[in-house]
Coordinates of N, CA and C and ligand atoms in Angstrom, one line a residue:
M257 N 0.9 -1.2 0.0 CA 0.0 0.0 0.0 C 0.9 1.2 0.0
P258 N 0.6 2.3 -0.8 CA 1.5 3.4 -0.9 C 1.6 4.2 0.4
L259 N 2.8 4.8 0.5 CA 3.1 5.6 1.7 C 2.1 6.7 1.9
N260 N 1.6 7.3 0.8 CA 0.8 8.5 1.0 C -0.6 8.1 1.6
E261 N -0.9 6.8 1.8 CA -2.1 6.5 2.5 C -1.9 6.4 4.0
C262 N -0.6 6.5 4.4 CA -0.3 6.6 5.8 C -0.3 8.0 6.2
Q263 N -1.2 8.4 7.1 CA -1.3 9.8 7.4 C -1.7 10.1 8.8
I264 N -1.5 11.4 9.2 CA -1.9 11.8 10.5 C -3.4 12.0 10.6
I265 N -4.0 11.5 11.6 CA -5.5 11.7 11.7 C -5.7 12.5 13.0
K266 N -6.5 13.6 12.8 CA -6.8 14.4 14.0 C -7.9 13.7 14.8
L267 N -7.7 13.5 16.1 CA -8.7 12.8 16.9 C -9.6 13.8 17.6
P268 N -10.8 13.4 18.0 CA -11.6 14.3 18.8 C -10.9 14.7 20.1
K269 N -11.1 16.0 20.4 CA -10.4 16.5 21.6 C -11.4 17.4 22.4
I270 N -11.8 17.0 23.6 CA -12.6 17.8 24.5 C -11.7 18.6 25.4
S271 N -11.6 19.9 25.1 CA -10.7 20.7 25.9 C -11.5 21.1 27.1
D272 N -10.8 21.1 28.2 CA -11.4 21.4 29.5 C -10.4 22.0 30.5
P273 N -10.7 23.0 31.2 CA -9.7 23.5 32.2 C -9.2 22.4 33.2
R274 N -10.0 21.4 33.3 CA -9.6 20.3 34.3 C -8.7 19.3 33.6
G275 N -8.4 19.5 32.3 CA -7.6 18.5 31.6 C -8.4 18.1 30.3
N276 N -7.6 17.8 29.3 CA -8.2 17.5 28.0 C -8.6 16.0 27.9
L277 N -9.5 15.7 27.0 CA -9.9 14.3 26.8 C -10.0 14.0 25.3
T278 N -9.4 12.9 24.9 CA -9.5 12.4 23.5 C -10.1 11.0 23.5
F279 N -10.9 10.7 22.5 CA -11.5 9.4 22.4 C -11.4 8.9 21.0
I280 N -11.4 7.6 20.8 CA -11.3 7.0 19.5 C -12.3 5.8 19.4
E281 N -13.2 5.9 18.5 CA -14.1 4.8 18.2 C -13.7 4.1 16.9
G282 N -13.6 2.8 17.0 CA -13.2 2.0 15.8 C -14.3 2.1 14.8
G283 N -13.8 2.3 13.5 CA -14.8 2.4 12.4 C -15.3 3.8 12.2
A284 N -15.2 4.6 13.3 CA -15.7 6.0 13.2 C -14.6 7.0 13.0
H285 N -13.6 7.0 14.0 CA -12.5 8.0 13.9 C -11.3 7.4 13.2
I286 N -11.3 6.1 13.1 CA -10.2 5.4 12.3 C -10.9 4.4 11.4
P287 N -10.3 4.1 10.3 CA -11.0 3.3 9.3 C -10.8 1.7 9.5
F288 N -10.8 1.3 10.8 CA -10.9 -0.1 11.1 C -11.5 -0.3 12.4
E289 N -12.0 -1.6 12.7 CA -12.5 -1.9 14.0 C -11.2 -2.3 14.8
I290 N -11.3 -2.0 16.1 CA -10.1 -2.2 17.0 C -10.2 -3.6 17.6
K291 N -9.2 -4.4 17.3 CA -9.2 -5.8 17.9 C -8.1 -5.9 19.0
R292 N -7.2 -4.9 19.1 CA -6.1 -5.1 20.0 C -5.5 -3.7 20.3
V293 N -5.1 -3.5 21.5 CA -4.4 -2.3 22.0 C -3.1 -2.7 22.7
Y294 N -2.0 -2.1 22.4 CA -0.8 -2.3 23.1 C 0.0 -1.0 23.2
Y295 N 0.9 -1.0 24.2 CA 1.7 0.3 24.3 C 3.1 0.0 24.7
L296 N 4.0 0.8 24.3 CA 5.4 0.8 24.6 C 5.7 1.9 25.6
Y297 N 6.4 1.5 26.7 CA 6.7 2.5 27.7 C 8.0 2.1 28.4
D298 N 8.5 3.0 29.2 CA 9.8 2.7 29.9 C 10.9 2.4 28.8
V299 N 10.8 3.1 27.7 CA 11.8 2.8 26.6 C 13.1 3.5 27.0
P300 N 14.2 2.8 27.1 CA 15.4 3.5 27.5 C 15.9 4.5 26.4
G301 N 16.6 5.5 26.8 CA 17.2 6.5 25.9 C 18.0 5.7 24.8
G302 N 17.8 6.1 23.6 CA 18.6 5.5 22.5 C 18.0 4.2 21.9
A303 N 17.0 3.7 22.6 CA 16.5 2.4 22.1 C 15.6 2.6 20.9
E304 N 15.6 1.6 20.0 CA 14.8 1.6 18.8 C 13.8 0.5 18.8
R305 N 12.5 0.7 18.4 CA 11.5 -0.3 18.3 C 11.0 -0.5 16.9
G306 N 10.1 -1.3 16.7 CA 9.6 -1.5 15.4 C 10.5 -2.4 14.6
A307 N 11.1 -1.9 13.5 CA 12.0 -2.7 12.6 C 11.2 -3.9 12.1
H308 N 10.0 -3.7 11.6 CA 9.3 -4.8 11.0 C 8.2 -4.2 10.1
G309 N 7.6 -5.1 9.3 CA 6.4 -4.7 8.5 C 5.3 -5.7 8.8
H310 N 4.1 -5.4 8.3 CA 3.0 -6.3 8.5 C 2.3 -6.5 7.2
R311 N 1.9 -7.7 7.0 CA 1.2 -8.1 5.7 C -0.2 -7.5 5.6
E312 N -1.0 -7.6 6.7 CA -2.4 -7.1 6.6 C -2.8 -6.2 7.7
L313 N -2.0 -6.1 8.8 CA -2.4 -5.3 10.0 C -2.4 -3.9 9.7
R314 N -3.5 -3.2 10.2 CA -3.6 -1.7 10.1 C -3.4 -1.2 11.6
Q315 N -2.8 -0.1 11.7 CA -2.6 0.4 13.1 C -2.7 1.9 13.1
L316 N -3.1 2.4 14.3 CA -3.0 3.8 14.6 C -2.0 4.0 15.8
I317 N -1.0 4.8 15.6 CA 0.0 5.0 16.6 C -0.2 6.4 17.2
V318 N -0.2 6.5 18.5 CA -0.5 7.7 19.2 C 0.6 8.0 20.3
A319 N 1.2 9.1 20.3 CA 2.1 9.5 21.4 C 1.2 10.0 22.5
V320 N 0.7 9.2 23.4 CA -0.2 9.6 24.4 C 0.6 10.4 25.5
S321 N 1.9 10.2 25.5 CA 2.8 11.0 26.4 C 4.1 11.1 25.7
G322 N 4.7 12.3 25.8 CA 6.1 12.5 25.3 C 6.1 12.5 23.7
S323 N 7.2 12.1 23.2 CA 7.3 12.2 21.7 C 8.3 11.1 21.2
F324 N 8.2 10.8 20.0 CA 9.1 9.8 19.3 C 8.9 10.0 17.8
D325 N 9.8 9.4 17.0 CA 9.8 9.5 15.6 C 9.3 8.1 15.0
V326 N 8.5 8.1 14.0 CA 8.1 6.9 13.3 C 8.5 7.1 11.9
I327 N 9.4 6.2 11.4 CA 9.9 6.3 10.0 C 9.2 5.2 9.3
L328 N 8.4 5.6 8.3 CA 7.6 4.6 7.5 C 8.3 4.5 6.1
N329 N 8.3 3.3 5.6 CA 9.0 2.9 4.4 C 8.2 1.9 3.6
D330 N 7.8 2.2 2.4 CA 7.1 1.3 1.6 C 8.0 0.5 0.6
G331 N 9.3 0.6 0.8 CA 10.2 -0.2 0.0 C 10.8 0.7 -1.1
K332 N 10.1 1.9 -1.4 CA 10.5 2.8 -2.4 C 10.9 4.1 -1.8
K333 N 10.0 4.6 -0.8 CA 10.2 5.9 -0.2 C 10.1 5.7 1.3
K334 N 10.7 6.7 2.0 CA 10.7 6.8 3.4 C 10.0 8.1 3.8
K335 N 9.3 8.1 4.9 CA 8.7 9.3 5.5 C 8.9 9.3 7.0
N336 N 9.3 10.4 7.5 CA 9.5 10.5 9.0 C 8.4 11.3 9.6
F337 N 7.7 10.8 10.6 CA 6.7 11.5 11.4 C 7.1 11.7 12.8
H338 N 7.1 12.9 13.3 CA 7.5 13.2 14.7 C 6.1 13.3 15.4
L339 N 5.9 12.3 16.3 CA 4.6 12.3 17.0 C 4.8 12.9 18.4
N340 N 4.0 13.9 18.8 CA 4.1 14.5 20.1 C 2.8 15.0 20.6
N341 N 1.7 14.6 19.9 CA 0.4 15.2 20.2 C -0.6 14.1 20.5
P342 N -1.1 14.0 21.8 CA -2.1 12.9 22.1 C -3.4 13.0 21.4
S343 N -3.7 14.2 20.7 CA -4.9 14.3 20.0 C -4.7 14.0 18.5
E344 N -3.6 13.4 18.1 CA -3.4 13.0 16.8 C -2.8 11.6 16.7
G345 N -3.1 10.9 15.7 CA -2.6 9.5 15.5 C -2.1 9.3 14.1
L346 N -1.1 8.4 14.0 CA -0.5 8.1 12.7 C -1.1 6.8 12.2
L347 N -1.8 6.9 11.1 CA -2.4 5.7 10.5 C -1.3 4.9 9.7
V348 N -1.1 3.7 10.0 CA -0.1 2.9 9.3 C -0.8 1.7 8.6
C349 N -0.6 1.7 7.3 CA -1.3 0.8 6.4 C -0.5 -0.5 6.4
P350 N -1.0 -1.6 5.8 CA -0.3 -2.8 5.6 C 0.9 -2.6 4.6
M351 N 1.9 -3.5 4.6 CA 3.0 -3.5 3.7 C 3.9 -2.2 3.9
I352 N 4.0 -1.8 5.1 CA 4.9 -0.6 5.4 C 5.9 -1.1 6.5
W353 N 7.2 -0.9 6.2 CA 8.2 -1.1 7.2 C 8.2 0.1 8.1
R354 N 8.3 -0.1 9.5 CA 8.3 1.0 10.4 C 9.5 0.8 11.4
D355 N 10.2 1.9 11.6 CA 11.2 2.0 12.7 C 10.7 3.1 13.6
I356 N 10.8 2.9 14.9 CA 10.4 3.9 15.9 C 11.6 4.2 16.7
T357 N 11.9 5.5 16.7 CA 13.2 6.0 17.4 C 13.0 7.3 18.1
N358 N 14.1 7.7 18.8 CA 14.1 9.1 19.3 C 13.0 9.3 20.4
F359 N 12.8 8.2 21.2 CA 11.8 8.3 22.3 C 12.3 9.3 23.4
S360 N 11.4 10.2 23.7 CA 11.7 11.1 24.8 C 11.5 10.4 26.1
S361 N 12.1 10.9 27.2 CA 12.0 10.2 28.5 C 10.6 10.2 29.0
G362 N 10.1 9.1 29.4 CA 8.7 9.0 29.9 C 7.6 8.9 28.8
S363 N 8.1 8.7 27.6 CA 7.1 8.7 26.5 C 6.3 7.4 26.5
V364 N 5.1 7.4 25.9 CA 4.3 6.2 25.8 C 3.8 6.2 24.4
C365 N 4.1 5.1 23.7 CA 3.6 4.8 22.3 C 2.5 3.9 22.4
F366 N 1.3 4.4 22.1 CA 0.0 3.7 22.2 C -0.4 3.3 20.8
V367 N -0.8 2.0 20.7 CA -1.1 1.5 19.3 C -2.4 0.8 19.3
L368 N -3.3 1.2 18.4 CA -4.6 0.5 18.2 C -4.4 -0.4 16.9
A369 N -4.8 -1.6 17.0 CA -4.5 -2.5 15.9 C -5.8 -3.2 15.4
S370 N -5.8 -3.5 14.1 CA -7.0 -4.1 13.4 C -7.2 -5.6 13.6
K371 N -6.1 -6.2 14.1 CA -6.2 -7.7 14.3 C -5.5 -8.1 15.6
E372 N -5.8 -9.3 16.1 CA -5.1 -9.8 17.2 C -3.7 -10.1 16.8
Y373 N -2.8 -10.3 17.8 CA -1.4 -10.6 17.6 C -1.3 -11.9 16.8
D374 N -0.5 -11.8 15.7 CA -0.2 -13.0 14.9 C 1.2 -12.9 14.3
E375 N 2.1 -13.6 14.8 CA 3.5 -13.5 14.3 C 3.6 -13.8 12.8
E376 N 2.6 -14.6 12.2 CA 2.6 -14.9 10.8 C 2.4 -13.6 9.9
D377 N 1.8 -12.6 10.6 CA 1.6 -11.4 9.8 C 2.8 -10.5 9.7
Y378 N 3.9 -10.8 10.4 CA 5.0 -9.9 10.5 C 6.0 -10.2 9.3
Y379 N 6.7 -9.2 8.8 CA 8.0 -9.3 8.2 C 9.0 -8.9 9.2
R380 N 9.9 -9.8 9.6 CA 10.9 -9.4 10.5 C 12.2 -9.1 9.8
D381 N 12.3 -9.6 8.5 CA 13.5 -9.5 7.7 C 13.3 -8.5 6.6
Y382 N 14.1 -7.5 6.6 CA 13.9 -6.4 5.6 C 14.0 -6.8 4.2
A383 N 14.9 -7.7 3.9 CA 15.1 -8.2 2.5 C 13.8 -8.9 2.0
S384 N 13.2 -9.7 2.9 CA 12.0 -10.4 2.5 C 10.8 -9.4 2.3
F385 N 10.8 -8.4 3.2 CA 9.8 -7.4 3.0 C 9.9 -6.7 1.7
L386 N 11.2 -6.3 1.4 CA 11.4 -5.6 0.1 C 10.9 -6.4 -1.1
I387 N 11.2 -7.7 -1.1 CA 10.8 -8.5 -2.3 C 9.3 -8.4 -2.5
D388 N 8.5 -8.5 -1.4 CA 7.1 -8.4 -1.6 C 6.6 -7.0 -1.8
A389 N 7.3 -6.0 -1.2 CA 6.8 -4.6 -1.2 C 7.0 -4.0 -2.6
V390 N 8.0 -4.4 -3.3 CA 8.2 -3.8 -4.6 C 7.3 -4.4 -5.7
K391 N 6.6 -5.5 -5.4 CA 5.6 -6.1 -6.3 C 4.3 -5.3 -6.2
Q392 N 4.1 -4.5 -5.2 CA 2.8 -3.9 -4.9 C 2.5 -2.9 -6.0
Ligands
TYD151 P1 7.1 -6.3 18.5 O1 5.9 -6.2 17.7 O2 8.4 -6.7 17.7 O3 7.5 -4.9 19.2 P2 7.8 -3.4 18.6 O4 7.1 -3.3 17.3 O5 7.1 -2.6 19.6 O6 9.2 -3.2 18.6 O7 6.9 -7.2 19.7 C1 7.8 -7.5 20.7 C2 7.5 -8.8 21.4 O8 6.2 -8.7 22.0 C3 7.4 -10.0 20.4 O9 8.0 -11.1 21.1 C4 6.0 -10.2 20.2 C5 5.3 -9.8 21.5 N1 4.0 -9.2 21.3 C6 2.9 -9.9 21.7 O10 3.0 -11.0 22.3 N2 1.7 -9.3 21.5 C7 1.5 -8.2 20.9 O11 0.3 -7.7 20.7 C8 2.6 -7.4 20.4 C9 2.5 -6.1 19.8 C10 3.9 -8.0 20.7

């Protein structure tokens, strides 16, 4: 799937002097039903996550706290997204390699996913990913 279909989505934000609130409904604010949620936290300085692609999985990545960079790569082009806003999410399509780097201290990378965990859906090897990605 082309890189330009991966984009930042603005999420609903209820601003309030007591603190802001953002909500996400599957199928309404994002174009898939939510089957799984996971989050990365306590990421040590300099650590890198991701380094894989997915065959079918669709995801929304949100920096619910702090900031980090998500580098998306469709095998032809790369695009860097700096996420630092809890009321925005990055939509990641299938057949995109992602690297997640530059985590700020205390940051939380919150991910909504369209499927349950399935190791068979992963490309862990970049060369194998590239072979299939360039066919798209
Ligand atoms: P991985 O997806 O490689 O993490 P990241 O993309 O954040 O760097 O997953 C790391 C490990 O956690 C791997 O052994 C698979 C396991 N895991 C699950 O068991 N369930 C899940 O939902 C996820 C995302 C990972």
